[in-house]
XYZ file of C-alpha atoms in Angstrom:
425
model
C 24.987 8.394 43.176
C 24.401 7.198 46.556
C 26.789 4.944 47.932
C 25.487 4.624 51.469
C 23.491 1.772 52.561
C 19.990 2.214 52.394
C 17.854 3.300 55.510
C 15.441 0.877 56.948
C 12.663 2.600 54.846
C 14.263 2.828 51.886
C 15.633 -0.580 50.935
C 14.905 -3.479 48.504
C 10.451 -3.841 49.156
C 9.443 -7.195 48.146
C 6.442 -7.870 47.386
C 4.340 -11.497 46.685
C 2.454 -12.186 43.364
C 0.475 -15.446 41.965
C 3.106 -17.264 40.127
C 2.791 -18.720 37.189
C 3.422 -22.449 37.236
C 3.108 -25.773 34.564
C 0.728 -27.772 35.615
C 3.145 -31.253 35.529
C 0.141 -33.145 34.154
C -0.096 -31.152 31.073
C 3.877 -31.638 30.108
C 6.174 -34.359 29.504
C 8.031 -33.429 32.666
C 9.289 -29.923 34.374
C 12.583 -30.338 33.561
C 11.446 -30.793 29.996
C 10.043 -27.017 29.951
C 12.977 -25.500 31.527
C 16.131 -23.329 30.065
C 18.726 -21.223 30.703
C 17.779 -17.274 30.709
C 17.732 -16.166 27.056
C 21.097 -14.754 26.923
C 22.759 -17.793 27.879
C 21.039 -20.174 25.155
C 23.809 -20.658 23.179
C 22.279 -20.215 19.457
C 21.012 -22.352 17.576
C 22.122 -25.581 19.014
C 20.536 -24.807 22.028
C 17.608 -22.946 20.831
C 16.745 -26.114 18.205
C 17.602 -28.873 21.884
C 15.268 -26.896 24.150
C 12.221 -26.349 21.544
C 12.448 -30.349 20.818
C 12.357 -31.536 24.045
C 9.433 -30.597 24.943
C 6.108 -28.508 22.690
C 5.658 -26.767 25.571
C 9.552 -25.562 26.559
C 9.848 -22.067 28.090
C 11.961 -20.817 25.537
C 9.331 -20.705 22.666
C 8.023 -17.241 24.861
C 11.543 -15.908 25.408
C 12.854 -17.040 22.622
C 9.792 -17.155 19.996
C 10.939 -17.927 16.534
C 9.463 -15.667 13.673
C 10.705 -13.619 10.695
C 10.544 -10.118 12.026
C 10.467 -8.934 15.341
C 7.232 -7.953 15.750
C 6.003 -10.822 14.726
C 8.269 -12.988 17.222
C 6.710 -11.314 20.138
C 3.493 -11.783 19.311
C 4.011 -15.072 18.595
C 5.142 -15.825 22.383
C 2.092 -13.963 23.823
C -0.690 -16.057 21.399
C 1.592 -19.049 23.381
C 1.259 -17.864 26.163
C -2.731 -17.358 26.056
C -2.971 -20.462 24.357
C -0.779 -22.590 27.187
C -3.125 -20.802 29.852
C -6.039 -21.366 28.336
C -5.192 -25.444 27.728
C -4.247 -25.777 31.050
C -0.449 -25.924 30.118
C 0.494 -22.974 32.513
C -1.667 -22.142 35.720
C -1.658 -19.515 38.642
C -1.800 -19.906 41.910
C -4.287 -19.913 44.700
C -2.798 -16.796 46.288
C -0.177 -14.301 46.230
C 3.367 -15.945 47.021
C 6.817 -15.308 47.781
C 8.793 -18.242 46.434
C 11.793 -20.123 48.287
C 13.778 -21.597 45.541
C 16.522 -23.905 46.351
C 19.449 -25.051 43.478
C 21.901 -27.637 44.128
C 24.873 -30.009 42.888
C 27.167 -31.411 44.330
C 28.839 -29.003 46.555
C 26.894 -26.273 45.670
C 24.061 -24.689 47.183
C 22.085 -21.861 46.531
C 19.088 -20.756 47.997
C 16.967 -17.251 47.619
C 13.472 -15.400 47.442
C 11.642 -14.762 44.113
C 9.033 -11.742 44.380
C 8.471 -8.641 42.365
C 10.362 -6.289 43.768
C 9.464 -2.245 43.302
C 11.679 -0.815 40.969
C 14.199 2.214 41.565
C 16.692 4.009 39.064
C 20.450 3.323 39.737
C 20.738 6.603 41.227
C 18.682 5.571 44.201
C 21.076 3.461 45.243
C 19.008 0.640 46.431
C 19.497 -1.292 43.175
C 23.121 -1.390 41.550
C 23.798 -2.462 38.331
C 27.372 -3.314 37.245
C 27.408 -3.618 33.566
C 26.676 -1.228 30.453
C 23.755 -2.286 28.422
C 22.588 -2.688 24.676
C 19.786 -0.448 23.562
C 18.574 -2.919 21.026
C 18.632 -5.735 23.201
C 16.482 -3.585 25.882
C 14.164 -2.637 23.313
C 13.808 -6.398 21.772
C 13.194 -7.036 25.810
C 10.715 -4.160 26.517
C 8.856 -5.233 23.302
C 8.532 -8.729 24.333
C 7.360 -7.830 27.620
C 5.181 -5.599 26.495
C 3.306 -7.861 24.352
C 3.161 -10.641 26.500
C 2.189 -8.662 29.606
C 4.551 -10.722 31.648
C 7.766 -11.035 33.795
C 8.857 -14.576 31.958
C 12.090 -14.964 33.973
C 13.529 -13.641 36.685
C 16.419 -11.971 37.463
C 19.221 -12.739 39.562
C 20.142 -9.918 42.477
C 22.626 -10.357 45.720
C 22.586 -8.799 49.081
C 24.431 -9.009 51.931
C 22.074 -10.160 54.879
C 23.282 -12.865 57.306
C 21.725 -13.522 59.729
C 18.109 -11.604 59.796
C 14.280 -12.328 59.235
C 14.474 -13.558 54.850
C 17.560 -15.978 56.082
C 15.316 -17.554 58.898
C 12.171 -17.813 56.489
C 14.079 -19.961 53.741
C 15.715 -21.954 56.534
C 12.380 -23.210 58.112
C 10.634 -23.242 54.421
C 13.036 -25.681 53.389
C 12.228 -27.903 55.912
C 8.603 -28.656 54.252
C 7.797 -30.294 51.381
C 8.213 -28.516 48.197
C 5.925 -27.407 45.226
C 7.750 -29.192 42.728
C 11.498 -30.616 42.423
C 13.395 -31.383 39.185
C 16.600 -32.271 38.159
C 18.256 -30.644 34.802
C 19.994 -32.340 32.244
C 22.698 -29.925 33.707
C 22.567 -31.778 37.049
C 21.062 -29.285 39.368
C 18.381 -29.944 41.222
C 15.626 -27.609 41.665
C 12.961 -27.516 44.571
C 10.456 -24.361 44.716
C 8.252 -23.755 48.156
C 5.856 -20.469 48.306
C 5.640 -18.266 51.561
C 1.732 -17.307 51.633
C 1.806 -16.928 55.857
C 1.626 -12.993 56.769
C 4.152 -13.420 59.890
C 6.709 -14.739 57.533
C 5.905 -12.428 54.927
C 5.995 -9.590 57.355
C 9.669 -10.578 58.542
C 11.045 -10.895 54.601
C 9.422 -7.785 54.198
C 11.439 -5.818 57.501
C 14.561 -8.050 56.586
C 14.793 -6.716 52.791
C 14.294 -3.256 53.412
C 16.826 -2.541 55.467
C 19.169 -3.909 52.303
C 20.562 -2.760 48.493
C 21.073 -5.579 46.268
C 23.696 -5.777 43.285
C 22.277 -6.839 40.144
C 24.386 -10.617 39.234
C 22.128 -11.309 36.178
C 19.846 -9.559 33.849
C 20.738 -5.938 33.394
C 18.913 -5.862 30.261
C 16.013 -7.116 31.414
C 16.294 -4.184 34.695
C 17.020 -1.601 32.177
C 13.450 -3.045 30.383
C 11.291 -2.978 33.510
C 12.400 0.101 34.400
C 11.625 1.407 30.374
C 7.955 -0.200 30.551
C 7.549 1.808 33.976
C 8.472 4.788 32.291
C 5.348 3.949 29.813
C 3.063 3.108 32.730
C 2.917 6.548 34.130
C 0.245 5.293 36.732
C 1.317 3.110 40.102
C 0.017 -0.785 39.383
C 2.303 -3.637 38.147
C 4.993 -2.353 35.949
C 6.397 -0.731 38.874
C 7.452 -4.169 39.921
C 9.899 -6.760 37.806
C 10.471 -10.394 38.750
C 13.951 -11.015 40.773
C 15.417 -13.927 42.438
C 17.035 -12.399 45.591
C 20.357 -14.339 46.683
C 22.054 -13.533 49.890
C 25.639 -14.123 49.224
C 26.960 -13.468 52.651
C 25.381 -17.135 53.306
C 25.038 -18.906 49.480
C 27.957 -17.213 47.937
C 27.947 -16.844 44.033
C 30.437 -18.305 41.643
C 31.731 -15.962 39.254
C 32.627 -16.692 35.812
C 33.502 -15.407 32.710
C 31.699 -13.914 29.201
C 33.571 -14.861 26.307
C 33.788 -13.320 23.087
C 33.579 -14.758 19.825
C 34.544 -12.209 16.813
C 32.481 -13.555 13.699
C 34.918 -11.771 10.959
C 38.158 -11.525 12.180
C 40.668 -14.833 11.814
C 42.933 -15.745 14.556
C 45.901 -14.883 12.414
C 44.778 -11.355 11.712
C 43.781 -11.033 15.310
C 47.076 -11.952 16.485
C 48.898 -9.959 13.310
C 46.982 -6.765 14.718
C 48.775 -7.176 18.243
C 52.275 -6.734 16.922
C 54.944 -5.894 19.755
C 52.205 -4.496 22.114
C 51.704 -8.004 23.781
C 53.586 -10.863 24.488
C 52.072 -13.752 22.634
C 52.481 -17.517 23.230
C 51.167 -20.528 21.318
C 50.259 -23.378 23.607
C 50.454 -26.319 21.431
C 49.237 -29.608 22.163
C 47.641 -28.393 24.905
C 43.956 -28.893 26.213
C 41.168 -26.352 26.649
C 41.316 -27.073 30.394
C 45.214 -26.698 30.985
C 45.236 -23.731 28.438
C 42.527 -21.829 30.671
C 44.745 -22.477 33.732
C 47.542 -21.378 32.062
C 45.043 -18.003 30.980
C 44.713 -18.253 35.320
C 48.008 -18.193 35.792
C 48.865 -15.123 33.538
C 45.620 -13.126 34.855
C 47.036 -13.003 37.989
C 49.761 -10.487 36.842
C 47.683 -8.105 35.343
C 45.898 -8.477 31.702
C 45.535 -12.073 30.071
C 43.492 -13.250 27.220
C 43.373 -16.514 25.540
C 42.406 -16.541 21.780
C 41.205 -20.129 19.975
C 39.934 -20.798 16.720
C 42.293 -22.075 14.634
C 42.922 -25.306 16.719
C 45.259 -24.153 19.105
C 45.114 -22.024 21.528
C 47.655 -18.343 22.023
C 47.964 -16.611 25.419
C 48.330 -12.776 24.820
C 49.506 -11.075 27.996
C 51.420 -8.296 29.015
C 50.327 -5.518 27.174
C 52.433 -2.821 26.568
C 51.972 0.403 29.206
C 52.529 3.076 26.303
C 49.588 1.517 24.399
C 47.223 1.324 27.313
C 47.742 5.105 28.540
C 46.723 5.844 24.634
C 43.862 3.791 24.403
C 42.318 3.266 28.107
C 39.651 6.321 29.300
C 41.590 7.932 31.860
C 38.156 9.071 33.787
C 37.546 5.818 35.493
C 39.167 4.336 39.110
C 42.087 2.319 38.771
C 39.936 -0.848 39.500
C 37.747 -0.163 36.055
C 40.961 0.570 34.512
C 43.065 -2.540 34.420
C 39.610 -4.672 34.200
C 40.009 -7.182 31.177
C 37.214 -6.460 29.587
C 37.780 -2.778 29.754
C 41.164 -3.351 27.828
C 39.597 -5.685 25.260
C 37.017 -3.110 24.521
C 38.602 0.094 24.871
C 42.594 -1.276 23.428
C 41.949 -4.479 21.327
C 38.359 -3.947 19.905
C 38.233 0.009 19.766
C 41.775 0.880 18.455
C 43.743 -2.036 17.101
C 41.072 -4.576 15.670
C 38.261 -1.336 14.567
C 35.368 -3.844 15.629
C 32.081 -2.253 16.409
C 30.221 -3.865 19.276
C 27.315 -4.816 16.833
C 25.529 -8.296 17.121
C 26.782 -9.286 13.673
C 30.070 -8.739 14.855
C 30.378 -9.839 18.257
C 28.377 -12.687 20.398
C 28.639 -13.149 23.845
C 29.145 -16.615 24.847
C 29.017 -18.208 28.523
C 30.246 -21.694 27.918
C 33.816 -21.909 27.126
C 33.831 -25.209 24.799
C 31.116 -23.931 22.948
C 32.592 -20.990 21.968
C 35.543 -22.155 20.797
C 33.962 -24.536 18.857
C 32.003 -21.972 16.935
C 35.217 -19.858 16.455
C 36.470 -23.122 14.850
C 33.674 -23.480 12.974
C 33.025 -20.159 11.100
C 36.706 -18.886 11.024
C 36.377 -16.377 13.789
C 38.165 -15.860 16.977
C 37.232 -16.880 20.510
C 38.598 -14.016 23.124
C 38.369 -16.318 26.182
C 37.979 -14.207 29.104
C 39.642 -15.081 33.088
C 36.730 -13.878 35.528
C 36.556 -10.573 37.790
C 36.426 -11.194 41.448
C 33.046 -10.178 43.003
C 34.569 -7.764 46.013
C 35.872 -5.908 42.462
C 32.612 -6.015 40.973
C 30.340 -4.525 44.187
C 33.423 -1.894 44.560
C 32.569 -0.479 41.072
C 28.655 -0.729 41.375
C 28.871 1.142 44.597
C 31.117 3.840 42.830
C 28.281 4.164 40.744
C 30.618 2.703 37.722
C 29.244 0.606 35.272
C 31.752 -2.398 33.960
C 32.004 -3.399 29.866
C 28.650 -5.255 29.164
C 28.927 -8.649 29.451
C 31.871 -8.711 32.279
C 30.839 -11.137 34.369
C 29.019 -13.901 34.658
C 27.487 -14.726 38.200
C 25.740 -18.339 38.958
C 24.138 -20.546 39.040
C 21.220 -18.699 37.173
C 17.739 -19.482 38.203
C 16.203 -21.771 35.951
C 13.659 -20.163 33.572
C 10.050 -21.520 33.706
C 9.680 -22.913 37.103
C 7.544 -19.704 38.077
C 6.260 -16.625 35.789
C 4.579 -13.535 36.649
C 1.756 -12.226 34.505
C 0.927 -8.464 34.802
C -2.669 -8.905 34.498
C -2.806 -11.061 38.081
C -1.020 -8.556 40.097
């Protein structure tokens, strides 16, 4: 792989499309028709909160409900024609890049949403940082396929300072906005498009002279980048929707994917350890103090916190003997020790015999939520401390991808404030 930075001619090219927007007479309001990216709707719960609070909520196209697959995604793209057609969903006047701006309390986060050309990780202009699932990029692919449309984007970092995009958002901010909305999440949203060719033009020079580390959505890269593959021809599937975040300025916060094992009971979790880790029970003690004690122990090398049974066990320490039998020895030291390459590899590979199937394992971002599902079906919650993101850009510019579902970088761009259909571009 190439690990240099990219030449000026060779970088991240940005390009504007007509965005896809509601129309805010047409809907109850646009906070109403947002959600999370699909990965992060936390199933059903969420699913069944977003659908009812509004007919027209973005997550009946990325999340269409239907008996088979097949059906599902063409269920989301009669939606979609149907929400264009009413007047739901509209494009606009003119090719755009998009300022988007997210905010709460102390944090702020601004970036530039475009398509962006698409290049193969060994390009090195485009890093991911995370393994993938083929099923879940085929249940992707198909649903873009069918709907002929990029229906959320993804979320990408760079390292610009101070240079042509950062000047762009700074004056863009200072006009009035497309559209603003609060969450029920408390962030504030405010979108802007850049249609004026001098700014353009200097977002354009700025970009390319970048690579950019995929934060969120290496699925849905690994799908764009299938559906190219399909459209042998240059044209619009050589582009995917990103949200482009310079972190150097709007640094990202970094959090952790927990896992929630459907079939396996705490006890037999923890029976499966034996000496190989020190285990502690952490009675009477609350989900937030029992993830700063999980803090605490991360700090000297591999922690885990299990829940589930209504308490919570911090399993630490694990033995060297077992993890020089268990841990790939082909990988830098930094992949090596990584949490989630010792769950995989040591806990769910050789002691536990848990395949990384869906009916297995899910993924789960929010750490109250996940418990409380481990509670409810039996299961365990693995609760997860997060990876630094200096670690995480080492590894990607190594060329070495991290345990799917490592990290967890945010805030996430709000799906449906702006789509992209492929027939437009």
């Amino acid at each position: 792989m190439n690990t240099r930075g990219p030449a000026a001619d060779d970088g991240l090219h940005l390009v504007p499309f007509r965005g896809l927007r509601y129309v805010p007479e047409r809907v109850g309001s646009l906070a109403a028709v947002t959600s999370p990216p699909y990965d992060v709707v936390v199933r059903p719960d969420g699913l069944h909160h977003l659908e009812s609070a509004d007919p027209h909520n973005i997550v009946r196209l990325i999340l269409p409900q239907a008996i088979s697959p097949g059906t599902r995604h063409r269920k989301a793209a009669v939606t979609l024609d149907r929400w264009l057609a009413d007047g739901v969903l509209a494009p606009d006047p003119e090719p755009a890049l998009y300022v988007y701006e997210q905010s709460s309390g102390d944090i702020l986060q601004r970036g530039i949403i475009g398509a962006l050309e698409l290049t193969t990780p060994a390009e090195g202009i485009v890093l991911p940082h995370e393994d993938v699932m083929p099923h879940v990029v085929e249940d992707r692919a198909a649903l873009m396929r069918t709907t002929a449309a990029n229906l959320e984007p993804l979320l990408l970092t760079y390292r610009g300072g101070v240079d042509g995009p950062a000047d762009v958002i700074e004056r863009t901010v200072q006009r009035a906005p497309l559209l603003a909305t609060t969450t029920e999440d408390g962030f504030s949203h405010r979108l802007w498009a850049i249609t004026d060719p001098a700014e353009l033009a200097a977002v354009s020079a700025g970009l390319a002279e970048h690579q950019a580390l995929i934060a969120d959505g290496h699925h849905r890269w690994a799908t764009y980048l299938r559906l190219r593959e399909e459209h042998a021809q240059p044209g619009p599937w050589n582009y995917g929707l990103v949200l482009l975040i310079d972190t150097a300025r709007y640094p990202l916060r970094v959090r952790a994917i927990h896992r929630l094992l459907h079939r396996l009971p705490v006890a037999d979790a923890l029976a499966a350890l034996g000496d190989d880790f020190r285990i502690r029970r952490l009675d009477d003690t609350a989900l937030p103090e029992a993830m700063a004690s999980l803090a605490s122990a991360a700090a000297d090398g591999n922690a885990f916190l299990f829940a589930g049974d209504g308490t919570f066990h911090l399993v630490d320490r694990p033995a060297p003997a077992l993890l020089s039998r268990t841990v790939p020895e082909d990988r830098p030291e930094a992949w090596r020790t990584l949490d989630a390459t010792v769950l995989h590899a040591t806990l769910l590979d050789h002691l536990w015999h848990i395949p990384d199937a869906p009916e297995d394992i899910s993924y789960i971002h929010d750490t109250e939520a996940a418990v409380a599902q481990a509670e409810r079906r039996g299961g365990t919650a693995v609760l997860m401390h997060p990876v630094r993101e200096d670690v995480v850009r080492d590894l990607a510019q190594q060329g070495v991808t991290m345990p799917r579902k490592s990290t967890s970088f945010g805030p996430k761009p709000a799906t449906g404030l702006v789509l992209r259909s492929l027939a437009l571009d």
